[in-house]
Every structure is written in structure tokens, then in C-alpha cells.
Coordinates of N, CA and C in Angstrom, one line a residue:
M103 N 0.8 -1.2 0.0 CA 0.0 0.0 0.0 C 0.9 1.2 0.0
D104 N 0.3 2.3 -0.5 CA 1.1 3.5 -0.7 C 1.3 4.2 0.7
A105 N 2.4 4.1 1.2 CA 2.7 4.6 2.6 C 2.8 6.2 2.6
S106 N 3.0 6.8 1.4 CA 3.3 8.2 1.3 C 2.0 9.0 1.5
D107 N 0.8 8.4 1.3 CA -0.5 9.1 1.4 C -1.3 8.3 2.4
Q108 N -1.4 8.8 3.6 CA -2.1 8.1 4.6 C -3.6 7.9 4.3
L109 N -4.3 8.9 3.8 CA -5.7 8.8 3.5 C -6.0 7.8 2.4
T110 N -5.1 7.8 1.3 CA -5.3 6.7 0.3 C -5.0 5.3 0.9
T111 N -4.0 5.3 1.7 CA -3.7 4.0 2.3 C -4.8 3.4 3.2
E112 N -5.4 4.3 3.9 CA -6.5 3.9 4.8 C -7.7 3.5 4.0
K113 N -8.0 4.2 2.9 CA -9.2 3.8 2.0 C -8.9 2.4 1.4
E114 N -7.7 2.2 0.9 CA -7.3 1.0 0.3 C -7.3 -0.2 1.3
Y115 N -6.9 0.1 2.5 CA -6.9 -0.9 3.5 C -8.3 -1.3 3.9
Q116 N -9.2 -0.3 4.0 CA -10.6 -0.5 4.3 C -11.3 -1.4 3.3
K117 N -11.0 -1.1 2.0 CA -11.6 -1.9 0.9 C -11.1 -3.4 1.0
L118 N -9.8 -3.5 1.2 CA -9.3 -4.9 1.4 C -9.9 -5.6 2.6
H119 N -10.0 -4.8 3.7 CA -10.5 -5.4 4.9 C -12.0 -5.9 4.7
E120 N -12.8 -5.1 4.0 CA -14.1 -5.5 3.7 C -14.2 -6.8 2.9
E121 N -13.3 -6.9 1.9 CA -13.2 -8.2 1.1 C -12.8 -9.3 2.0
V122 N -11.8 -9.1 2.9 CA -11.4 -10.2 3.7 C -12.5 -10.6 4.7
D123 N -13.2 -9.6 5.3 CA -14.2 -10.0 6.2 C -15.3 -10.8 5.6
L124 N -15.6 -10.5 4.3 CA -16.6 -11.3 3.5 C -16.1 -12.7 3.3
L125 N -14.8 -12.8 2.8 CA -14.2 -14.1 2.5 C -14.2 -15.0 3.7
K126 N -14.0 -14.5 4.8 CA -13.9 -15.3 6.1 C -15.1 -16.1 6.3
T127 N -16.3 -15.5 5.9 CA -17.6 -16.2 6.2 C -18.0 -17.2 5.1
L128 N -17.3 -17.3 4.0 CA -17.7 -18.1 2.9 C -17.0 -19.5 2.9
K129 N -17.7 -20.6 3.0 CA -17.2 -21.9 3.1 C -18.0 -22.8 2.1
H130 N -17.5 -23.0 0.9 CA -18.3 -23.8 -0.1 C -17.3 -24.4 -1.1
V131 N -17.6 -25.6 -1.5 CA -16.7 -26.3 -2.5 C -16.4 -25.5 -3.7
N132 N -17.4 -24.7 -4.2 CA -17.3 -23.9 -5.4 C -16.9 -22.4 -5.2
I133 N -16.5 -22.1 -4.0 CA -16.0 -20.8 -3.7 C -14.5 -20.9 -3.2
V134 N -13.6 -20.1 -3.7 CA -12.2 -20.2 -3.4 C -12.1 -19.9 -1.8
T135 N -11.2 -20.7 -1.2 CA -11.1 -20.6 0.3 C -10.1 -19.6 0.7
Y136 N -10.5 -18.7 1.7 CA -9.7 -17.8 2.3 C -8.9 -18.5 3.4
L137 N -7.6 -18.2 3.4 CA -6.7 -18.9 4.4 C -6.2 -18.0 5.5
G138 N -6.0 -16.7 5.2 CA -5.5 -15.8 6.2 C -4.8 -14.5 5.6
T139 N -4.4 -13.6 6.5 CA -3.8 -12.4 6.0 C -2.5 -12.1 6.8
C140 N -1.6 -11.3 6.3 CA -0.4 -10.9 7.0 C -0.1 -9.4 6.6
L141 N -0.1 -8.6 7.6 CA 0.3 -7.2 7.4 C 1.7 -6.9 7.9
E142 N 2.6 -6.6 7.0 CA 4.0 -6.4 7.3 C 4.5 -5.1 6.7
D143 N 4.8 -4.1 7.6 CA 5.2 -2.8 7.1 C 4.0 -2.3 6.3
N144 N 4.1 -1.9 5.0 CA 3.0 -1.4 4.2 C 2.5 -2.5 3.2
I145 N 2.8 -3.7 3.5 CA 2.4 -4.8 2.6 C 1.4 -5.7 3.2
L146 N 0.2 -5.7 2.6 CA -0.9 -6.6 3.1 C -1.0 -7.8 2.2
S147 N -0.7 -9.0 2.7 CA -0.8 -10.2 1.9 C -2.1 -11.0 2.3
I148 N -2.8 -11.4 1.3 CA -4.0 -12.2 1.5 C -3.7 -13.6 0.9
F149 N -3.8 -14.6 1.8 CA -3.5 -16.0 1.4 C -4.8 -16.7 1.0
M150 N -4.8 -17.2 -0.2 CA -6.0 -17.9 -0.7 C -5.6 -19.3 -1.1
E151 N -6.7 -20.2 -1.2 CA -6.5 -21.5 -1.8 C -5.9 -21.5 -3.2
F152 N -4.9 -22.3 -3.5 CA -4.3 -22.4 -4.8 C -5.2 -23.2 -5.7
V153 N -5.5 -22.6 -6.9 CA -6.3 -23.2 -7.9 C -5.5 -23.3 -9.2
P154 N -4.8 -24.4 -9.4 CA -3.8 -24.5 -10.4 C -4.3 -24.6 -11.9
G155 N -5.6 -24.9 -12.0 CA -6.0 -25.1 -13.4 C -6.2 -23.9 -14.3
G156 N -6.1 -22.7 -13.7 CA -6.3 -21.5 -14.5 C -7.8 -21.1 -14.5
S157 N -8.1 -20.0 -15.2 CA -9.4 -19.5 -15.3 C -10.1 -20.1 -16.5
I158 N -11.4 -20.1 -16.5 CA -12.2 -20.6 -17.7 C -11.7 -19.8 -18.9
S159 N -11.6 -18.4 -18.8 CA -11.2 -17.6 -19.9 C -9.8 -18.0 -20.5
S160 N -8.9 -18.3 -19.6 CA -7.5 -18.7 -20.0 C -7.6 -20.1 -20.8
I161 N -8.4 -20.9 -20.3 CA -8.6 -22.2 -21.0 C -9.2 -22.0 -22.4
I162 N -10.2 -21.2 -22.5 CA -10.8 -20.9 -23.8 C -9.8 -20.2 -24.7
H163 N -9.0 -19.3 -24.2 CA -8.0 -18.7 -25.0 C -7.0 -19.7 -25.5
R164 N -6.6 -20.7 -24.8 CA -5.6 -21.7 -25.2 C -6.2 -22.7 -26.1
F165 N -7.5 -23.2 -25.8 CA -8.0 -24.4 -26.5 C -9.3 -24.1 -27.3
G166 N -9.8 -22.9 -27.2 CA -11.0 -22.6 -27.9 C -12.3 -22.8 -27.0
P167 N -13.5 -22.6 -27.6 CA -14.7 -22.7 -26.8 C -14.9 -24.2 -26.3
L168 N -15.6 -24.3 -25.2 CA -15.9 -25.6 -24.6 C -17.0 -26.3 -25.2
T169 N -17.0 -27.6 -25.2 CA -18.1 -28.4 -25.7 C -19.3 -28.3 -24.7
E170 N -20.5 -28.6 -25.2 CA -21.7 -28.4 -24.4 C -21.7 -29.2 -23.2
I171 N -21.2 -30.5 -23.3 CA -21.2 -31.4 -22.1 C -20.3 -30.9 -21.1
V172 N -19.2 -30.2 -21.5 CA -18.2 -29.6 -20.5 C -18.8 -28.4 -19.9
F173 N -19.3 -27.4 -20.7 CA -19.7 -26.2 -20.1 C -21.0 -26.4 -19.2
C174 N -21.8 -27.5 -19.5 CA -22.9 -27.8 -18.7 C -22.5 -28.2 -17.3
K175 N -21.4 -29.0 -17.2 CA -20.9 -29.4 -15.9 C -20.3 -28.2 -15.1
Y176 N -19.6 -27.3 -15.8 CA -19.1 -26.1 -15.2 C -20.2 -25.2 -14.7
T177 N -21.3 -25.0 -15.6 CA -22.4 -24.1 -15.3 C -23.1 -24.6 -14.0
K178 N -23.3 -25.9 -13.9 CA -24.0 -26.5 -12.7 C -23.2 -26.1 -11.4
Q179 N -21.9 -26.1 -11.5 CA -21.1 -25.8 -10.3 C -21.1 -24.3 -10.0
I180 N -21.0 -23.5 -11.1 CA -21.1 -22.0 -11.0 C -22.4 -21.7 -10.3
L181 N -23.5 -22.3 -10.7 CA -24.8 -22.0 -10.1 C -24.9 -22.4 -8.6
E182 N -24.2 -23.6 -8.3 CA -24.2 -24.0 -6.9 C -23.4 -23.0 -6.0
G183 N -22.3 -22.5 -6.6 CA -21.6 -21.4 -5.9 C -22.4 -20.2 -5.7
V184 N -23.1 -19.7 -6.8 CA -23.9 -18.5 -6.7 C -25.1 -18.7 -5.8
A185 N -25.7 -19.9 -5.8 CA -26.8 -20.2 -4.9 C -26.4 -20.1 -3.5
Y186 N -25.2 -20.6 -3.2 CA -24.6 -20.5 -1.8 C -24.4 -19.0 -1.4
L187 N -23.8 -18.2 -2.3 CA -23.6 -16.8 -2.0 C -25.0 -16.1 -1.8
H188 N -25.9 -16.3 -2.7 CA -27.2 -15.6 -2.5 C -28.0 -16.1 -1.3
S189 N -27.8 -17.4 -0.9 CA -28.5 -17.8 0.3 C -27.9 -17.2 1.6
N190 N -26.7 -16.7 1.4 CA -26.0 -16.0 2.5 C -26.0 -14.5 2.4
G191 N -26.8 -14.0 1.5 CA -27.0 -12.6 1.3 C -25.9 -11.9 0.7
V192 N -25.1 -12.6 -0.2 CA -24.0 -12.0 -0.9 C -24.2 -12.0 -2.4
V193 N -24.0 -10.8 -3.0 CA -24.0 -10.7 -4.5 C -22.6 -10.5 -4.9
H194 N -22.2 -11.3 -5.9 CA -20.8 -11.3 -6.4 C -20.5 -10.1 -7.2
R195 N -21.3 -9.7 -8.1 CA -21.2 -8.5 -8.9 C -20.1 -8.5 -10.0
D196 N -19.4 -9.6 -10.2 CA -18.4 -9.6 -11.3 C -18.1 -11.0 -11.7
I197 N -19.2 -11.8 -12.0 CA -19.1 -13.1 -12.5 C -18.7 -13.1 -14.0
K198 N -17.7 -13.8 -14.4 CA -17.2 -13.8 -15.8 C -16.2 -15.0 -15.8
G199 N -15.8 -15.3 -17.0 CA -14.8 -16.4 -17.2 C -13.5 -16.2 -16.5
N200 N -13.1 -15.0 -16.4 CA -11.8 -14.7 -15.7 C -11.9 -15.0 -14.2
N201 N -13.1 -14.9 -13.6 CA -13.3 -15.1 -12.2 C -13.9 -16.5 -11.8
V202 N -13.8 -17.4 -12.8 CA -14.2 -18.8 -12.6 C -12.9 -19.6 -12.8
M203 N -12.4 -20.2 -11.7 CA -11.1 -21.0 -11.8 C -11.4 -22.5 -11.7
L204 N -10.5 -23.3 -12.2 CA -10.7 -24.7 -12.4 C -9.6 -25.5 -11.6
M205 N -10.0 -26.4 -10.8 CA -9.1 -27.4 -10.2 C -8.8 -28.5 -11.1
P206 N -7.7 -29.2 -11.0 CA -7.4 -30.3 -11.9 C -8.4 -31.4 -11.8
S207 N -9.1 -31.5 -10.7 CA -10.2 -32.5 -10.6 C -11.5 -32.2 -11.3
G208 N -11.5 -31.0 -11.9 CA -12.7 -30.5 -12.6 C -13.7 -29.7 -11.7
V209 N -13.3 -29.5 -10.5 CA -14.1 -28.6 -9.6 C -13.9 -27.2 -9.9
V210 N -15.0 -26.4 -10.0 CA -14.9 -25.0 -10.4 C -15.0 -24.2 -9.1
K211 N -14.2 -23.1 -9.1 CA -14.2 -22.2 -7.9 C -14.4 -20.7 -8.4
L212 N -15.4 -20.1 -7.7 CA -15.6 -18.6 -8.0 C -14.5 -17.9 -7.2
I213 N -13.9 -16.9 -7.8 CA -12.9 -16.1 -7.2 C -13.2 -14.6 -7.3
D214 N -12.3 -13.7 -6.7 CA -12.4 -12.3 -6.8 C -13.6 -11.7 -6.3
F215 N -13.6 -11.4 -5.0 CA -14.8 -10.9 -4.3 C -14.5 -9.4 -4.0
G216 N -13.7 -8.7 -4.8 CA -13.5 -7.3 -4.6 C -14.7 -6.4 -4.8
C217 N -15.6 -6.9 -5.7 CA -16.8 -6.2 -6.0 C -18.0 -6.7 -5.2
A218 N -17.8 -7.8 -4.5 CA -19.0 -8.4 -3.8 C -19.5 -7.6 -2.7
R219 N -20.7 -7.7 -2.4 CA -21.3 -7.0 -1.3 C -22.4 -7.9 -0.6
R220 N -22.5 -7.7 0.7 CA -23.6 -8.5 1.4 C -24.8 -7.6 1.5
L221 N -25.9 -8.2 1.2 CA -27.2 -7.5 1.3 C -27.9 -7.9 2.6
A222 N -28.6 -6.9 3.1 CA -29.4 -7.2 4.3 C -30.9 -7.4 3.8
W223 N -31.1 -8.7 3.5 CA -32.5 -9.0 3.0 C -33.5 -9.2 4.1
A224 N -34.7 -8.7 3.9 CA -35.7 -8.9 4.8 C -36.3 -10.3 4.6
S225 N -36.2 -10.8 3.4 CA -36.6 -12.2 3.2 C -35.7 -12.8 2.1
L226 N -35.5 -14.1 2.2 CA -34.7 -14.8 1.2 C -35.3 -14.8 -0.2
S227 N -36.6 -14.5 -0.3 CA -37.2 -14.5 -1.6 C -36.6 -13.3 -2.5
G228 N -36.0 -12.4 -1.8 CA -35.4 -11.2 -2.5 C -36.4 -10.1 -2.8
T229 N -37.7 -10.3 -2.4 CA -38.7 -9.3 -2.7 C -38.5 -8.0 -1.9
H230 N -37.8 -8.1 -0.8 CA -37.6 -6.9 0.0 C -36.1 -6.7 0.1
S231 N -35.4 -7.0 -0.9 CA -33.9 -6.9 -0.8 C -33.4 -5.5 -0.8
E232 N -32.3 -5.3 -0.1 CA -31.6 -4.0 -0.2 C -31.0 -3.9 -1.6
M233 N -31.2 -2.8 -2.3 CA -30.7 -2.6 -3.6 C -29.5 -1.8 -3.7
L234 N -28.5 -2.3 -4.4 CA -27.2 -1.6 -4.6 C -27.3 -0.8 -5.9
K235 N -26.7 0.4 -5.9 CA -26.9 1.4 -7.0 C -25.6 1.9 -7.5
S236 N -24.5 1.1 -7.5 CA -23.2 1.6 -8.0 C -22.8 0.7 -9.1
V237 N -22.1 1.2 -10.1 CA -21.6 0.4 -11.2 C -20.4 -0.4 -10.8
H238 N -20.5 -1.7 -10.8 CA -19.4 -2.6 -10.6 C -19.5 -3.8 -11.5
G239 N -18.4 -4.3 -11.9 CA -18.4 -5.5 -12.8 C -17.6 -5.1 -14.1
T240 N -17.8 -6.0 -15.1 CA -17.1 -5.8 -16.4 C -18.2 -5.7 -17.5
P241 N -18.1 -4.6 -18.4 CA -19.2 -4.3 -19.2 C -19.9 -5.4 -20.0
Y242 N -19.2 -6.3 -20.6 CA -19.9 -7.3 -21.4 C -20.7 -8.3 -20.6
W243 N -20.4 -8.4 -19.3 CA -21.1 -9.3 -18.4 C -22.1 -8.6 -17.5
M244 N -22.2 -7.3 -17.7 CA -23.1 -6.5 -16.8 C -24.6 -6.6 -17.1
A245 N -25.4 -6.7 -16.1 CA -26.8 -6.7 -16.3 C -27.3 -5.2 -16.6
P246 N -28.5 -5.1 -17.3 CA -29.0 -3.7 -17.6 C -29.1 -2.8 -16.4
E247 N -29.7 -3.4 -15.3 CA -29.9 -2.6 -14.1 C -28.6 -2.1 -13.5
V248 N -27.5 -2.8 -13.7 CA -26.2 -2.4 -13.2 C -25.8 -1.2 -13.9
I249 N -25.8 -1.3 -15.3 CA -25.4 -0.2 -16.1 C -26.3 1.0 -15.9
N250 N -27.6 0.9 -15.7 CA -28.5 2.0 -15.6 C -28.5 2.5 -14.1
E251 N -27.8 1.8 -13.2 CA -27.7 2.2 -11.8 C -29.1 2.4 -11.2
S252 N -30.0 1.5 -11.7 CA -31.4 1.5 -11.2 C -31.7 0.7 -10.0
G253 N -30.6 0.2 -9.4 CA -30.8 -0.6 -8.2 C -30.9 -2.1 -8.6
Y254 N -30.1 -2.9 -8.0 CA -30.0 -4.3 -8.4 C -29.7 -5.2 -7.2
G255 N -29.9 -6.5 -7.4 CA -29.6 -7.5 -6.3 C -29.2 -8.8 -6.9
R256 N -29.7 -9.9 -6.5 CA -29.2 -11.2 -6.9 C -29.4 -11.4 -8.4
K257 N -30.4 -10.8 -9.0 CA -30.7 -11.1 -10.4 C -29.6 -10.7 -11.3
S258 N -28.8 -9.7 -10.9 CA -27.7 -9.2 -11.8 C -26.6 -10.3 -11.9
D259 N -26.5 -11.1 -10.9 CA -25.5 -12.2 -11.0 C -26.0 -13.3 -12.0
I260 N -27.3 -13.5 -12.0 CA -27.9 -14.5 -12.9 C -27.6 -14.0 -14.4
W261 N -27.8 -12.8 -14.7 CA -27.5 -12.2 -16.0 C -26.0 -12.5 -16.3
S262 N -25.1 -12.3 -15.4 CA -23.7 -12.5 -15.6 C -23.4 -14.0 -15.8
V263 N -24.1 -14.8 -15.1 CA -24.0 -16.3 -15.4 C -24.3 -16.6 -16.8
G264 N -25.4 -16.0 -17.3 CA -25.8 -16.3 -18.7 C -24.7 -15.8 -19.7
C265 N -24.1 -14.7 -19.4 CA -23.0 -14.2 -20.3 C -21.8 -15.1 -20.2
T266 N -21.6 -15.7 -19.0 CA -20.4 -16.6 -18.8 C -20.7 -17.9 -19.6
V267 N -21.9 -18.4 -19.6 CA -22.2 -19.6 -20.3 C -22.0 -19.3 -21.8
F268 N -22.5 -18.2 -22.3 CA -22.3 -17.8 -23.7 C -20.8 -17.7 -24.0
E269 N -20.0 -17.2 -23.1 CA -18.6 -17.1 -23.3 C -18.0 -18.5 -23.4
M270 N -18.4 -19.4 -22.5 CA -17.8 -20.8 -22.5 C -18.2 -21.5 -23.8
A271 N -19.4 -21.2 -24.3 CA -19.9 -21.9 -25.5 C -19.3 -21.4 -26.8
T272 N -19.1 -20.1 -26.9 CA -18.7 -19.4 -28.2 C -17.3 -18.9 -28.1
G273 N -16.7 -18.8 -26.9 CA -15.3 -18.3 -26.8 C -15.3 -16.8 -26.5
K274 N -16.5 -16.1 -26.6 CA -16.5 -14.7 -26.2 C -17.9 -14.4 -25.6
P275 N -17.9 -13.3 -24.8 CA -19.2 -12.9 -24.2 C -20.1 -12.3 -25.2
P276 N -21.4 -12.2 -24.9 CA -22.3 -11.6 -25.9 C -21.8 -10.1 -26.2
L277 N -22.0 -9.7 -27.4 CA -21.7 -8.4 -27.9 C -20.2 -8.1 -27.9
A278 N -19.4 -9.1 -27.9 CA -17.9 -8.9 -27.9 C -17.4 -8.2 -29.1
S279 N -18.2 -8.2 -30.2 CA -17.8 -7.5 -31.4 C -17.9 -6.0 -31.3
M280 N -18.7 -5.6 -30.3 CA -18.9 -4.1 -30.1 C -17.8 -3.6 -29.2
D281 N -17.6 -2.3 -29.4 CA -16.7 -1.5 -28.4 C -17.4 -1.6 -27.1
R282 N -16.5 -1.6 -26.0 CA -17.1 -1.7 -24.6 C -18.2 -0.7 -24.3
I283 N -17.9 0.6 -24.7 CA -18.9 1.6 -24.4 C -20.2 1.4 -25.2
A284 N -20.1 1.0 -26.4 CA -21.2 0.7 -27.3 C -22.0 -0.5 -26.7
A285 N -21.3 -1.5 -26.2 CA -22.0 -2.6 -25.6 C -22.7 -2.2 -24.4
M286 N -22.2 -1.3 -23.6 CA -22.9 -0.9 -22.4 C -24.2 -0.1 -22.7
F287 N -24.1 0.7 -23.7 CA -25.3 1.4 -24.2 C -26.3 0.5 -24.7
Y288 N -25.9 -0.6 -25.4 CA -26.8 -1.5 -26.0 C -27.5 -2.3 -24.9
I289 N -26.7 -2.8 -23.9 CA -27.3 -3.6 -22.8 C -28.2 -2.8 -22.0
G290 N -27.9 -1.5 -21.8 CA -28.7 -0.6 -21.0 C -30.0 -0.2 -21.6
A291 N -30.1 -0.3 -23.0 CA -31.3 0.0 -23.7 C -32.4 -1.0 -23.4
H292 N -33.6 -0.5 -23.1 CA -34.7 -1.4 -22.8 C -35.1 -2.3 -24.0
R293 N -34.9 -1.9 -25.2 CA -35.3 -2.7 -26.3 C -34.1 -3.5 -26.9
G294 N -33.0 -3.4 -26.3 CA -31.8 -4.1 -26.9 C -31.9 -5.6 -26.6
L295 N -32.2 -6.5 -27.6 CA -32.3 -7.9 -27.4 C -30.9 -8.5 -27.4
M296 N -30.6 -9.4 -26.5 CA -29.3 -10.0 -26.4 C -29.2 -11.2 -27.4
P297 N -28.0 -11.4 -27.9 CA -27.9 -12.5 -28.9 C -28.2 -13.9 -28.3
S298 N -28.6 -14.8 -29.2 CA -28.8 -16.2 -28.7 C -27.6 -17.1 -29.0
L299 N -27.6 -18.2 -28.3 CA -26.6 -19.2 -28.7 C -26.8 -19.7 -30.1
P300 N -25.7 -20.0 -30.8 CA -25.8 -20.5 -32.2 C -26.6 -21.8 -32.3
D301 N -27.2 -22.1 -33.4 CA -28.0 -23.3 -33.6 C -27.4 -24.6 -33.3
R302 N -26.0 -24.6 -33.3 CA -25.4 -25.9 -33.0 C -25.5 -26.4 -31.6
F303 N -26.0 -25.6 -30.7 CA -26.2 -26.0 -29.3 C -27.6 -26.4 -29.1
S304 N -27.8 -27.2 -28.1 CA -29.1 -27.8 -27.8 C -30.1 -26.7 -27.4
G305 N -31.4 -27.0 -27.6 CA -32.5 -26.1 -27.2 C -32.4 -25.7 -25.8
A306 N -32.1 -26.7 -24.9 CA -32.0 -26.5 -23.5 C -30.9 -25.5 -23.1
A307 N -29.8 -25.6 -23.8 CA -28.7 -24.6 -23.5 C -29.1 -23.2 -24.0
A308 N -29.7 -23.1 -25.2 CA -30.1 -21.8 -25.7 C -31.2 -21.2 -24.8
D309 N -32.2 -22.1 -24.4 CA -33.2 -21.6 -23.5 C -32.7 -21.1 -22.2
F310 N -31.7 -21.8 -21.6 CA -31.1 -21.4 -20.4 C -30.4 -20.0 -20.5
V311 N -29.6 -19.8 -21.5 CA -29.0 -18.5 -21.8 C -30.0 -17.4 -22.0
H312 N -31.0 -17.7 -22.8 CA -32.1 -16.7 -23.0 C -32.8 -16.3 -21.7
A313 N -33.1 -17.3 -20.9 CA -33.7 -17.0 -19.6 C -32.9 -16.1 -18.7
C314 N -31.5 -16.4 -18.7 CA -30.6 -15.6 -17.9 C -30.5 -14.1 -18.4
L315 N -30.6 -14.0 -19.7 CA -30.4 -12.7 -20.4 C -31.8 -12.0 -20.8
T316 N -32.8 -12.3 -20.0 CA -34.1 -11.7 -20.2 C -34.3 -10.6 -19.2
R317 N -34.8 -9.4 -19.7 CA -35.1 -8.3 -18.8 C -36.5 -8.5 -18.2
Y318 N -36.6 -8.3 -16.9 CA -37.9 -8.5 -16.2 C -38.4 -7.1 -15.8
V319 N -39.7 -7.0 -15.6 CA -40.3 -5.7 -15.3 C -39.8 -5.0 -14.1
D320 N -39.4 -5.8 -13.1 CA -38.9 -5.2 -11.8 C -37.4 -4.8 -11.9
F321 N -36.8 -4.9 -13.1 CA -35.5 -4.4 -13.3 C -35.6 -2.9 -13.3

């Protein structure tokens, strides 16, 4: 941390402290495990479980898009991790191929909780959820309500899961041919329909992605 600017250092430390406090509470096979921290002089080290298989994005970059049978197995595990987070009142806010890591055994781990926040829900149904209104995440995987800052909760993660499945299936997230800013405007537009999976994939896979990338009236 920058020791020359105390205010900046304190803000940086506070942000890291919030992430660590959140990580301490998460224990699930599909969530990367927090091991501990060490503060020495101005260096804060965060120790995490080692996930040697690399990210889904790095695997796609090396070997190309995944087959449907493979990305279905990964998607199931991603959803189990997301379901665990949501049941504990946590929204990840940055689900994408780069933040999904793979163990040699084939177990998937969600990583990078720098954008994650805990919501104080009045009910687990999410109908009385505390809504977050700041832009976090990566444009191609962002839900419309995130871009529009209209307030969002668990559903924004589901949108990002759909984008990640699209990425695993085709090698790139939806709208990757667009400039990042143009993609944000498109996603944020109420009439902007998201692309579908190509016809070579099963109807079930296409329907799943379509369901994830559907705008609902309460967005």
C-alpha cells in the first residue's frame, strides 16, 4: 500500500478489509477458500486456496470454446456457488470467465470478491432486498440494471452467469464484437435484445442463456 499518502492507504486498507471480512464467512466447495492475512510494514498479503487449473477464460484462450457437455458441468457448479452466495445474502457482482477457476479434478471455484457485497435481505425471496446502486463489474457481463444504476440485487448475478455460459460456448461474451462503451449502451437500452446461442447448441442450452439474459419488469 502507498505509505506516502495516509488517506489513500486507509481507504485501500478498508476496501481490502471488507473483502477479507466477507471471504472469512464463505465456506463452499465452489468458492475459493480464504486462508489468512499478513500485514508487514505497508504490505498486506491475502492468502487464498491455490487453484492451479487457471481460469475458464484462459482455458478458452488456449484451447477454444468448450463443448456443451463440459460447459454444462461447469455451469452447474457455478450455479451452486452462486446459490450459496445468494442464500448467505452475498451478491458477487463480477461473474465472468476470468473469475471462474478450475481445479485439476474438474471442480470449479468462484474467485475475486473485490466487487462483492452483502445484502441485508428482509426475506430470502429477495422481494424486500436491499438494492445496490453503483456500477461494478465488467461491461460485457453487466446486467442492464447495473449499467443504468437503477438498483439491483441477486438477479444481476444471474445475468452475468448467462453471459459466462455464452462465453464458454462461443469463446466470447455476448456483444464482444462491439466496443465496450457501445456494448454498455446496448445492454442498458430497454429494447436491446441479447444474442442467442448459435443453432449448433441444444435447445436446453439456448433456453437457459435466453432465460438468464431476459429483462424483467422489476429491473
